[in-house]
XYZ file of C-alpha atoms in Angstrom:
539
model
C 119.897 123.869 124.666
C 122.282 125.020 121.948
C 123.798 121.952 121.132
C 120.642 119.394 121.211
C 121.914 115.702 120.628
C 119.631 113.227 121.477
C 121.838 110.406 119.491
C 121.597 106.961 119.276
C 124.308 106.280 116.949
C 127.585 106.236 116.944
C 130.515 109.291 117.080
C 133.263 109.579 114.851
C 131.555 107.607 111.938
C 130.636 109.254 108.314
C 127.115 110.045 108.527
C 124.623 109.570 105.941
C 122.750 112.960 106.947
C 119.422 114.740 106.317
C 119.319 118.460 106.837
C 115.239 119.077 107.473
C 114.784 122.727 106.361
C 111.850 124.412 107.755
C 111.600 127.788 108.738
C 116.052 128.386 108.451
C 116.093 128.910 104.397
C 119.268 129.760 104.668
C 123.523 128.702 104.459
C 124.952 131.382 107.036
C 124.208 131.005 110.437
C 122.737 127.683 110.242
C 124.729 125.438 113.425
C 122.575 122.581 112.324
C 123.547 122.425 108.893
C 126.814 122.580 110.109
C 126.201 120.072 112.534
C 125.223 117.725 109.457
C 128.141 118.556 107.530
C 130.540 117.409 110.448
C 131.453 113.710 109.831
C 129.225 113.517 107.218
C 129.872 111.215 104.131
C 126.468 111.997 102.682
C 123.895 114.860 102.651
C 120.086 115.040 101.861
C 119.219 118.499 102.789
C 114.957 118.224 102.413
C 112.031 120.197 103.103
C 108.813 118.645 103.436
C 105.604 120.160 102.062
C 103.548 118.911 105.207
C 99.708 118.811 104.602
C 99.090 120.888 107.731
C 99.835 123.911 105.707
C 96.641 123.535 103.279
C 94.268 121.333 106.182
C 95.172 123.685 109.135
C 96.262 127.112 108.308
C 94.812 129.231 105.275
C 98.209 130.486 103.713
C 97.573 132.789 100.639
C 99.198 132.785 96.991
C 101.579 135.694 97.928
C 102.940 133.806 100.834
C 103.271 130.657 98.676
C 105.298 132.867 96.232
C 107.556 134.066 98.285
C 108.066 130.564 100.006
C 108.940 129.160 95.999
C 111.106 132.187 95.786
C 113.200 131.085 98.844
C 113.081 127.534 98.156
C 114.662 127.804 94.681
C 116.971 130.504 96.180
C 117.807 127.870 98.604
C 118.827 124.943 95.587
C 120.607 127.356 93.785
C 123.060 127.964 96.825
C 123.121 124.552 97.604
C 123.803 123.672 94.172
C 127.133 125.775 94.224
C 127.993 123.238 96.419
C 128.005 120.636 94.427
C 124.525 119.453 96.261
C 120.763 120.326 96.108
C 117.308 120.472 97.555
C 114.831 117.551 98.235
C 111.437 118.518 98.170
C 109.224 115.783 99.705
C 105.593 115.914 100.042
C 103.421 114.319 103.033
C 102.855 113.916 106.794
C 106.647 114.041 108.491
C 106.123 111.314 110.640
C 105.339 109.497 107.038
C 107.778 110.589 105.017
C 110.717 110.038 107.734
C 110.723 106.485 108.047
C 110.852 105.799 104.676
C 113.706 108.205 103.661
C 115.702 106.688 106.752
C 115.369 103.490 105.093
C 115.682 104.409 101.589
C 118.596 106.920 102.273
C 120.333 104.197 104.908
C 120.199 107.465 107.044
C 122.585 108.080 110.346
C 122.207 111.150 111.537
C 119.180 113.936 111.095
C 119.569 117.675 111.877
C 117.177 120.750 111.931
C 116.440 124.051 113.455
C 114.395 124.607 116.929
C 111.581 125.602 116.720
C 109.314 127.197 119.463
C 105.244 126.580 117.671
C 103.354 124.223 119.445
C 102.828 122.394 116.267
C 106.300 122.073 115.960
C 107.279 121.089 118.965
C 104.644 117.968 119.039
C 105.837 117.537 115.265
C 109.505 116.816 116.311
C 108.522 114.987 119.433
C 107.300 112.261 117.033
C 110.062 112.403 113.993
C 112.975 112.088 116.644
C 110.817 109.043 118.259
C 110.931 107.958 115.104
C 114.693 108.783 114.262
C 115.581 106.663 117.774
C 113.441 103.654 116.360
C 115.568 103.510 112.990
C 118.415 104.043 115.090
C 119.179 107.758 113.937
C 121.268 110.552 115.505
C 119.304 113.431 116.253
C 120.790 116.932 116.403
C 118.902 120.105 116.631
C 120.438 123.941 117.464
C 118.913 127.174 118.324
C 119.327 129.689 115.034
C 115.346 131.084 114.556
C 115.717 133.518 117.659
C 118.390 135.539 119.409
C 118.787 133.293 122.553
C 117.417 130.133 123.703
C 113.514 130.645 124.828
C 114.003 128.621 127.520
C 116.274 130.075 129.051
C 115.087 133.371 129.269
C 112.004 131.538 130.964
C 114.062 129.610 133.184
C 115.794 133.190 134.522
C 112.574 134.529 134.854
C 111.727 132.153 137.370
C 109.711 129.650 134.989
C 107.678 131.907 133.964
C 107.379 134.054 130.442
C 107.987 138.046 131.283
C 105.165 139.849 130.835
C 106.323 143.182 129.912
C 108.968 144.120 127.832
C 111.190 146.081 130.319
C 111.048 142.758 132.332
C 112.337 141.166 129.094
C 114.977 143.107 128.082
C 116.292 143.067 131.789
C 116.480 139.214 131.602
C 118.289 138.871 127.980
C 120.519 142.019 130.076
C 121.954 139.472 132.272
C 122.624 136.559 129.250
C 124.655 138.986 127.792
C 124.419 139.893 124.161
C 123.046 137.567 121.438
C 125.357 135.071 119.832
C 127.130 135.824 116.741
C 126.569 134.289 113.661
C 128.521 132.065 111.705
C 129.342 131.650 108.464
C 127.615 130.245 105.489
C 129.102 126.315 104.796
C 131.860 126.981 101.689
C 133.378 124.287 98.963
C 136.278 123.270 101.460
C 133.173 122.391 104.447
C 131.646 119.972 101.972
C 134.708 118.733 99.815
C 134.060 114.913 101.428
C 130.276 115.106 101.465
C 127.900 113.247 98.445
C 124.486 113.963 97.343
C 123.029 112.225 94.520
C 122.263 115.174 92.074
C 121.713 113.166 89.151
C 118.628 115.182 87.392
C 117.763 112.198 84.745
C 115.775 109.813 86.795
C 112.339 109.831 87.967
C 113.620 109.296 91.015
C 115.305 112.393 91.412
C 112.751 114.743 89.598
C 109.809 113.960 91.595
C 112.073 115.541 94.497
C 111.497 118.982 92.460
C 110.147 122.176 93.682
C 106.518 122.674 92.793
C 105.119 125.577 90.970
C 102.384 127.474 92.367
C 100.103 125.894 89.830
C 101.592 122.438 91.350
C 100.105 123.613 94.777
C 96.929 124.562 93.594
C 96.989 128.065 93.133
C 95.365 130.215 91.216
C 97.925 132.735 89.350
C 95.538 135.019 87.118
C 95.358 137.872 89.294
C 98.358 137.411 90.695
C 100.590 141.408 90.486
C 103.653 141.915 90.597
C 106.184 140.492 93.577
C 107.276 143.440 95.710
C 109.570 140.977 97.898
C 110.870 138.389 95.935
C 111.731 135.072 98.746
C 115.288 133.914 99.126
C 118.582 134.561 101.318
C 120.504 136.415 98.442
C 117.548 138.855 98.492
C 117.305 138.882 102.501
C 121.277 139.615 102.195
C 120.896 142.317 99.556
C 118.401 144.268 101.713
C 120.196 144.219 104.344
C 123.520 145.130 103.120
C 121.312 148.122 101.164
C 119.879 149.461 104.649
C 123.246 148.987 106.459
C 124.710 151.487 103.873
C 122.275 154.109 105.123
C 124.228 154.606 108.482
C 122.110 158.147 109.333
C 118.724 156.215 108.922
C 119.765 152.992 110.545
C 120.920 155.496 113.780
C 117.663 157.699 113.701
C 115.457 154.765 113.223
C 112.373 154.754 115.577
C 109.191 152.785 114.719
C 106.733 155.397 115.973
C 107.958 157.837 113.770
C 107.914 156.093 110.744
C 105.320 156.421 108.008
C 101.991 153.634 107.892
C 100.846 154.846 104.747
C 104.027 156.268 102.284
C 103.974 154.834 98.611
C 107.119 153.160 98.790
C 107.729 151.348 102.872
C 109.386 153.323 105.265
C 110.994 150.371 107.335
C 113.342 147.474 106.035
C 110.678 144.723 105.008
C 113.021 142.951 106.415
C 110.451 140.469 108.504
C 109.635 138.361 106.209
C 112.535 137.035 105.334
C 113.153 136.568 109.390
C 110.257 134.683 109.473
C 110.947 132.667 106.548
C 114.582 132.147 108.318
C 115.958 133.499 104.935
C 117.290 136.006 107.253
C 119.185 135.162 110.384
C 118.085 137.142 113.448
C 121.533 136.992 115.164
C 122.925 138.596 111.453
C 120.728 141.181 111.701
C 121.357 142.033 115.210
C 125.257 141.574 115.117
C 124.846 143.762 111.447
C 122.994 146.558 113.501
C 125.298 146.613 116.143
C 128.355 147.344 113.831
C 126.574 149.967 112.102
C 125.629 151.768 115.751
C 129.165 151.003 117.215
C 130.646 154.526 117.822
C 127.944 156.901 116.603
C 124.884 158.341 118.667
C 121.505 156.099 117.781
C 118.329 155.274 118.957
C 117.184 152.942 122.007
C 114.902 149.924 122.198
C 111.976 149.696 122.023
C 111.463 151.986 119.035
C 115.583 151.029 117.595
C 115.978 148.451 114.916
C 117.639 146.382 117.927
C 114.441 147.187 119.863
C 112.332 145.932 117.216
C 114.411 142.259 117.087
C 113.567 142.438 121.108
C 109.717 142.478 120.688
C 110.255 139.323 118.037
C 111.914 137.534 120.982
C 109.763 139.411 123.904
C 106.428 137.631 121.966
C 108.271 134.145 120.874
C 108.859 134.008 124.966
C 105.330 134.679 125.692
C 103.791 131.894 123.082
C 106.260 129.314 124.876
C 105.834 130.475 127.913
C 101.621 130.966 127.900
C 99.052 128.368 127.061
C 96.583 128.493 124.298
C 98.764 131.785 123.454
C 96.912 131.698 119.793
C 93.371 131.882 121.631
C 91.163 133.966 123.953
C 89.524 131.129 125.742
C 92.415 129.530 128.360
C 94.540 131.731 127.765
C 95.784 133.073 131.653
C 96.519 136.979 130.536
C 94.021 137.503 128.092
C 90.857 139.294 128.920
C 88.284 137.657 128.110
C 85.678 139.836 125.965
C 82.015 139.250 125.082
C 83.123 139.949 121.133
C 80.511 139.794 119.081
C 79.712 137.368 115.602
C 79.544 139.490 113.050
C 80.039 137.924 109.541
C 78.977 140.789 107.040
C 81.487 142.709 109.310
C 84.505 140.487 109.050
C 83.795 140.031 105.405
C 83.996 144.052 104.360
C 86.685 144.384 106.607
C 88.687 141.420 105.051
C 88.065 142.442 101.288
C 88.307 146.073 102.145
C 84.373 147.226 102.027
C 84.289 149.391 105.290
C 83.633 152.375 103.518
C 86.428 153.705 105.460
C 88.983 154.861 102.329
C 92.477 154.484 104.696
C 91.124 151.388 106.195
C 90.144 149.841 102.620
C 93.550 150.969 101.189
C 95.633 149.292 104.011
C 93.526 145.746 103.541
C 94.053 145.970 99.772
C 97.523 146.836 99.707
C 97.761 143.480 102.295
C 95.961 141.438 100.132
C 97.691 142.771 96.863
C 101.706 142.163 98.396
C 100.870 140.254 101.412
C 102.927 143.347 103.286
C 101.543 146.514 105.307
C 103.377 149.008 107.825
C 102.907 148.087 111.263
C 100.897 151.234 112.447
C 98.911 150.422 109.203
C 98.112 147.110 111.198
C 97.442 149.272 114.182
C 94.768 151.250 112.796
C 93.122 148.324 110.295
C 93.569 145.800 113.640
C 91.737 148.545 116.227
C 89.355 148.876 113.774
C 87.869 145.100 113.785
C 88.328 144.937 117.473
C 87.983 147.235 119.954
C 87.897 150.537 117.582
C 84.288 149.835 115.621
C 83.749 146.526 114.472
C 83.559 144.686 117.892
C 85.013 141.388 116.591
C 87.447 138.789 118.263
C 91.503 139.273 117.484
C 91.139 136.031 116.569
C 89.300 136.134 113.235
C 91.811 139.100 112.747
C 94.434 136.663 113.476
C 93.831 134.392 110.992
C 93.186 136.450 107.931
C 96.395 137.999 108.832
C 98.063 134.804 109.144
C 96.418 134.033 105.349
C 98.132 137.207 103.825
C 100.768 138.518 105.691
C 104.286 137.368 104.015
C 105.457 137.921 107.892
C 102.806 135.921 109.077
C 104.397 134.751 112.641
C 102.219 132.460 114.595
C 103.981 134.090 117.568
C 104.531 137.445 116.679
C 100.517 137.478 114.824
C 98.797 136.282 118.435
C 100.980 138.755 120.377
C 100.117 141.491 118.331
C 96.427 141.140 118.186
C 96.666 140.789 121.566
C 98.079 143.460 121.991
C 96.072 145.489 119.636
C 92.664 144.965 121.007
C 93.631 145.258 124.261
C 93.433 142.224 125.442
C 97.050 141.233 126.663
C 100.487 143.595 126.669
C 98.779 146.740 126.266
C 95.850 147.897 128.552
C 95.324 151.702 127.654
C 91.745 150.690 125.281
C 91.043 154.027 125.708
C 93.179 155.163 123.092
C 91.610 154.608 119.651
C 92.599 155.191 116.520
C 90.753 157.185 113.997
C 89.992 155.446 110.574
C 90.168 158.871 108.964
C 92.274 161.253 111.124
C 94.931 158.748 112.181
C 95.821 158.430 108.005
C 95.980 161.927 107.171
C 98.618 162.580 109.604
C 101.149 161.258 107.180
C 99.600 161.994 104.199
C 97.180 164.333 103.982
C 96.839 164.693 100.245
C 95.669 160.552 100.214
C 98.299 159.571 97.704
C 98.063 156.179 98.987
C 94.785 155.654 99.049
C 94.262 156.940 95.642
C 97.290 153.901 94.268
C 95.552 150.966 96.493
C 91.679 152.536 95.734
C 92.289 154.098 92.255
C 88.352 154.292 92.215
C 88.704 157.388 94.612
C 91.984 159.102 92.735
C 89.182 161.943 91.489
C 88.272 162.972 94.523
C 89.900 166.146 96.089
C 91.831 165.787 99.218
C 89.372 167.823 101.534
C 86.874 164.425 100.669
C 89.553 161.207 99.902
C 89.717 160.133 103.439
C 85.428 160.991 103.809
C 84.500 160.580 100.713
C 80.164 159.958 101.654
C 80.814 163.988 102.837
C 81.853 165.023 99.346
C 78.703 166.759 97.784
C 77.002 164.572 95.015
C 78.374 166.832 92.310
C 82.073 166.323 93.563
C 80.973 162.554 93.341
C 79.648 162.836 89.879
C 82.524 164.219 88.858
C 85.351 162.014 90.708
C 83.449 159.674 88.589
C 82.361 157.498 92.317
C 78.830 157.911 94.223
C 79.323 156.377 97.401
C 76.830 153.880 98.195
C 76.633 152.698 94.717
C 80.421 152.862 93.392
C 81.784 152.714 96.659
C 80.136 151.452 100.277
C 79.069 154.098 102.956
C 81.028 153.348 106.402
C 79.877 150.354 107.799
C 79.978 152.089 111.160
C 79.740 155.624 112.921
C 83.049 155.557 114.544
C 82.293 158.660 116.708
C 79.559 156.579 118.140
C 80.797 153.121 118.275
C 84.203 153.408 119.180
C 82.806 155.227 122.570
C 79.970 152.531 123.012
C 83.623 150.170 122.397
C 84.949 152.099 125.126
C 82.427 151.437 127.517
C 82.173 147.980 126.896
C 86.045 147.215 127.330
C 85.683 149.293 130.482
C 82.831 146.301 131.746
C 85.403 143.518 130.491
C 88.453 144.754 132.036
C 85.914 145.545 135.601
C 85.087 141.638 135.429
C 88.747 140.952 134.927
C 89.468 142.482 137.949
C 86.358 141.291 139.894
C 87.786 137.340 138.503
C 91.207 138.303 139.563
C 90.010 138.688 143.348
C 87.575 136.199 143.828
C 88.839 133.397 141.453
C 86.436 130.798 143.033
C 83.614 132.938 141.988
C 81.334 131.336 138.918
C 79.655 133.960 136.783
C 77.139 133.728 133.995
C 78.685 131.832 130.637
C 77.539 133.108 127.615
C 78.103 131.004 124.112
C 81.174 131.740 123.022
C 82.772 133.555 126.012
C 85.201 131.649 128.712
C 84.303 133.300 131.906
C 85.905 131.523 134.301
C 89.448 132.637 134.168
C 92.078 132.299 137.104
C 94.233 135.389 138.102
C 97.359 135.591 135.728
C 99.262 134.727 138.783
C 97.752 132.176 139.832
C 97.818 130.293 136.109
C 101.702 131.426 135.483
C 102.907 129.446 139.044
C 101.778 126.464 136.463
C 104.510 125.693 134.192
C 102.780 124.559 131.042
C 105.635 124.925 128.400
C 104.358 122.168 126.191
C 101.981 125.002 124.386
């Protein structure tokens, strides 16, 4: 599936071409903007502000930012070659036939993409392309290798574990390499119409954030500015830091330092401003010769899991959901609104828990064992609520938000798919003073409790009321009491995952058998087996 033409017109022509920009907002290692450029007489290179966003997914100011960011980042570069972005705003299977006609368009181009959403999406444009009598050309640049593939080696079916993965992408061999970003002498014969005077051409502007309706008051500062040239600039900066690059293993690193202990480099993956291949092939220079670390806690291990959970959504159905979904336990979670809301704006009464969810919501960015401990903690941990309102609030505020990566990791978190030990929970006190037992960074996300000594940050409703008086907080009037007895709860949560995975099991040999439905809760489930011999790639 790497090079995707399903063409109606003809070869060897100039092409009037549109690039569609989606999730690749990027020039190097784009194949299908290279793809347009070949032959090409004109270019339109567009990106479509598609309705679904604001109707179907809750995306949050700080991922609309960063999205601007990249987009102008985008023009800029395409500008230095003597071209530009078109921003178009409606439904794509609306806008498409019109620009085909208006454009006298040949030949359209884009980047794969894996969603479900997106793969129904560009069902219908290239249906639409073959009706206006358009080439259509698409290439495999968002992930290391071709999903597919890895799917069709593992006998149709998506690997379940991630030693079955990496054994798989073993035998492709390693990833492709990336190519270069398109320079002056790759588009010295190509047009666009960049004239900036018209109406015509201004109303293909990109919006401001006011434009798209959003609400910039409170807005703080941008800790990740969007773009390629800042996805580059990272990169090269952590590349330089050879010793750290080598040692680098997840586990070790720190969920709660005041400045990130990773790259922060996932966002700008996600947004495609960031090739995965360049990061891989980038790592792989940096380890060649000297001793380093080993997936799955290396920096080449971490690219793996991104391409172990993109498999699984392809490969799974209703990956984004508990109910029909064939390796997902299915758990009697209860509905718990007052719950969800404290966790979401950071009311637990849980100081490391409240300081992760308001750093999220203040840069749209947290460590991943922060997400750990703040994703436990809905689910399984204490709060006894479904991944999937976790899931969604995530996908609101995360700048990484991954449809993919956000199911698999919920998943995995409560214990539902990927990881079965739900046993292991983690502490909403002790699990944050590991790393920082003085609460520095709870004191810069909940400057409210900065007064209180360290013996109390993390506890602060054990503090005596004279310690409270004087950190200037009384807890249950300043600041809420814990919303929950974890001591108590998360062992009650214990036994009750231990009833859920016992009912798996009892489903998983007898999967004729009909038990009780309760509102809310898909009982009857087939054994993972039995629903993986059913290819169902479509979702």
């Amino acid at each position: 599936m790497s090079a995707i033409d399903v063409s109606t017109g003809s070869q060897g022509m100039a092409h009037t071409c549109i690039h569609w920009f989606r999730k690749g907002l990027r020039l190097h290692d784009n194949p299908a903007l290279m793809a347009a450029l070949r032959d090409c007489k004109e270019l339109y290179p567009v990106f479509i502000l598609d309705p679904y966003l604001h109707n179907n997914t809750c995306v949050g100011i700080n991922r609309w930012r960063f999205l601007v960011g990249a987009l102008i980042d985008l023009d800029c570069s395409l500008r230095k070659l003597n071209s530009r972005l078109f921003v178009v705003r409606g439904k794509p299977e609306e806008v498409f036939p019109k620009l085909f006609d208006k454009w006298k368009v040949t030949k359209l181009t884009y980047e794969y993409d894996t969603e479900p959403y997106s793969l129904s999406r560009d069902k219908t444009v290239t249906t639409l392309a073959k009706e206006h009598g358009v080439e259509v050309i698409y290439k495999i640049s968002h992930t290391l290798y071709d999903i597919d593939r890895i799917i069709e080696e593992n006998n149709g079916k998506a690997p379940l574990t991630y030693n079955r993965m990496r054994a798989i992408v073993k035998t492709l061999g390693p990833p492709k390499r990336p190519i270069p970003a398109p320079i002056m002498e790759d588009t010295k014969d190509v047009k666009t119409p960049c004239s900036e005077n018209s109406e015509e051409m201004k109303k293909y502007g990109i919006p401001t954030l006011e434009e798209l309706g959003q609400d910039t008051a409170a807005l703080g500062q941008e800790q990740f500015p969007g773009g390629e040239q800042e996805a580059l600039r990272r990169l090269d900066e952590h590349m330089q830091r050879t010793g750290w690059v080598c040692g680098f293993e997840k586990p070790q690193t720190s969920p709660n330092s005041l400045s990130p202990s990773t790259t922060v480099l996932s966002p700008y993956v996600t947004f495609g401003c960031l090739s995965a291949r360049t990061f891989w092939w980038r790592l792989t220079d940096v380890y060649q010769g000297k001793k380093h670390s080993d997936p799955p806690v290396s920096l080449h291990g971490q690219l793996l899991w991104r391409e172990f959970f993109y498999t699984a959504s392809v490969g799974i159905p209703n990956f984004d959901k508990m109910e029909g979904n064939p390796v997902c336990t299915q758990v009697d979670w209860d509905t718990n609104p007052d719950y969800l809301a404290s966790w979401r704006e950071a009311r637990t009464g849980f100081p490391f828990i409240d300081a992760v969810m308001t750093q999220l919501r203040q840069e749209g960015w947290i460590h991943h064992l922060a997400r750990h401990a703040v994703a436990c903690f809905l689910t399984r941990g204490d709060m006894w609520i479904s991944w999937e309102e976790g899931q969604k609030v995530f996908e609101e505020l995360l700048l990484d938000g991954d449809w993919a990566l956000n199911a698999g990791n919920w998943q995995w978190l409560s214990a539902s798919a990927f990881f079965h030990q739900f046993f292991r929970v983690y502490s909403p006190v002790a699990f944050g003073k590991k790393t920082d037992k003085n609460g520095d960074y709870i004191k810069k996300y909940l400057p409210l409790l900065k007064k209180f000594p360290a013996q109390y940050i993390y506890e602060p409703w054990k503090a005596p009321r004279s310690i409270q008086q004087a950190a200037g907080c009384i807890v249950g009037q300043d600041y809420p009491h814990p919303i929950v007895q974890h001591e108590v709860i998360s062992k009650k949560n214990i036994q009750r995952m231990k009833l859920a995975y016992a009912k798996r099991a009892d489903l998983a040999e007898s999967p004729n058998k009909s038990p009780s439905k309760k509102q809310g809760v898909k009982r009857k489930a087939p054994s993972v087996i039995d629903m993986m011999k059913k290819k169902d790639r479509k979702k």
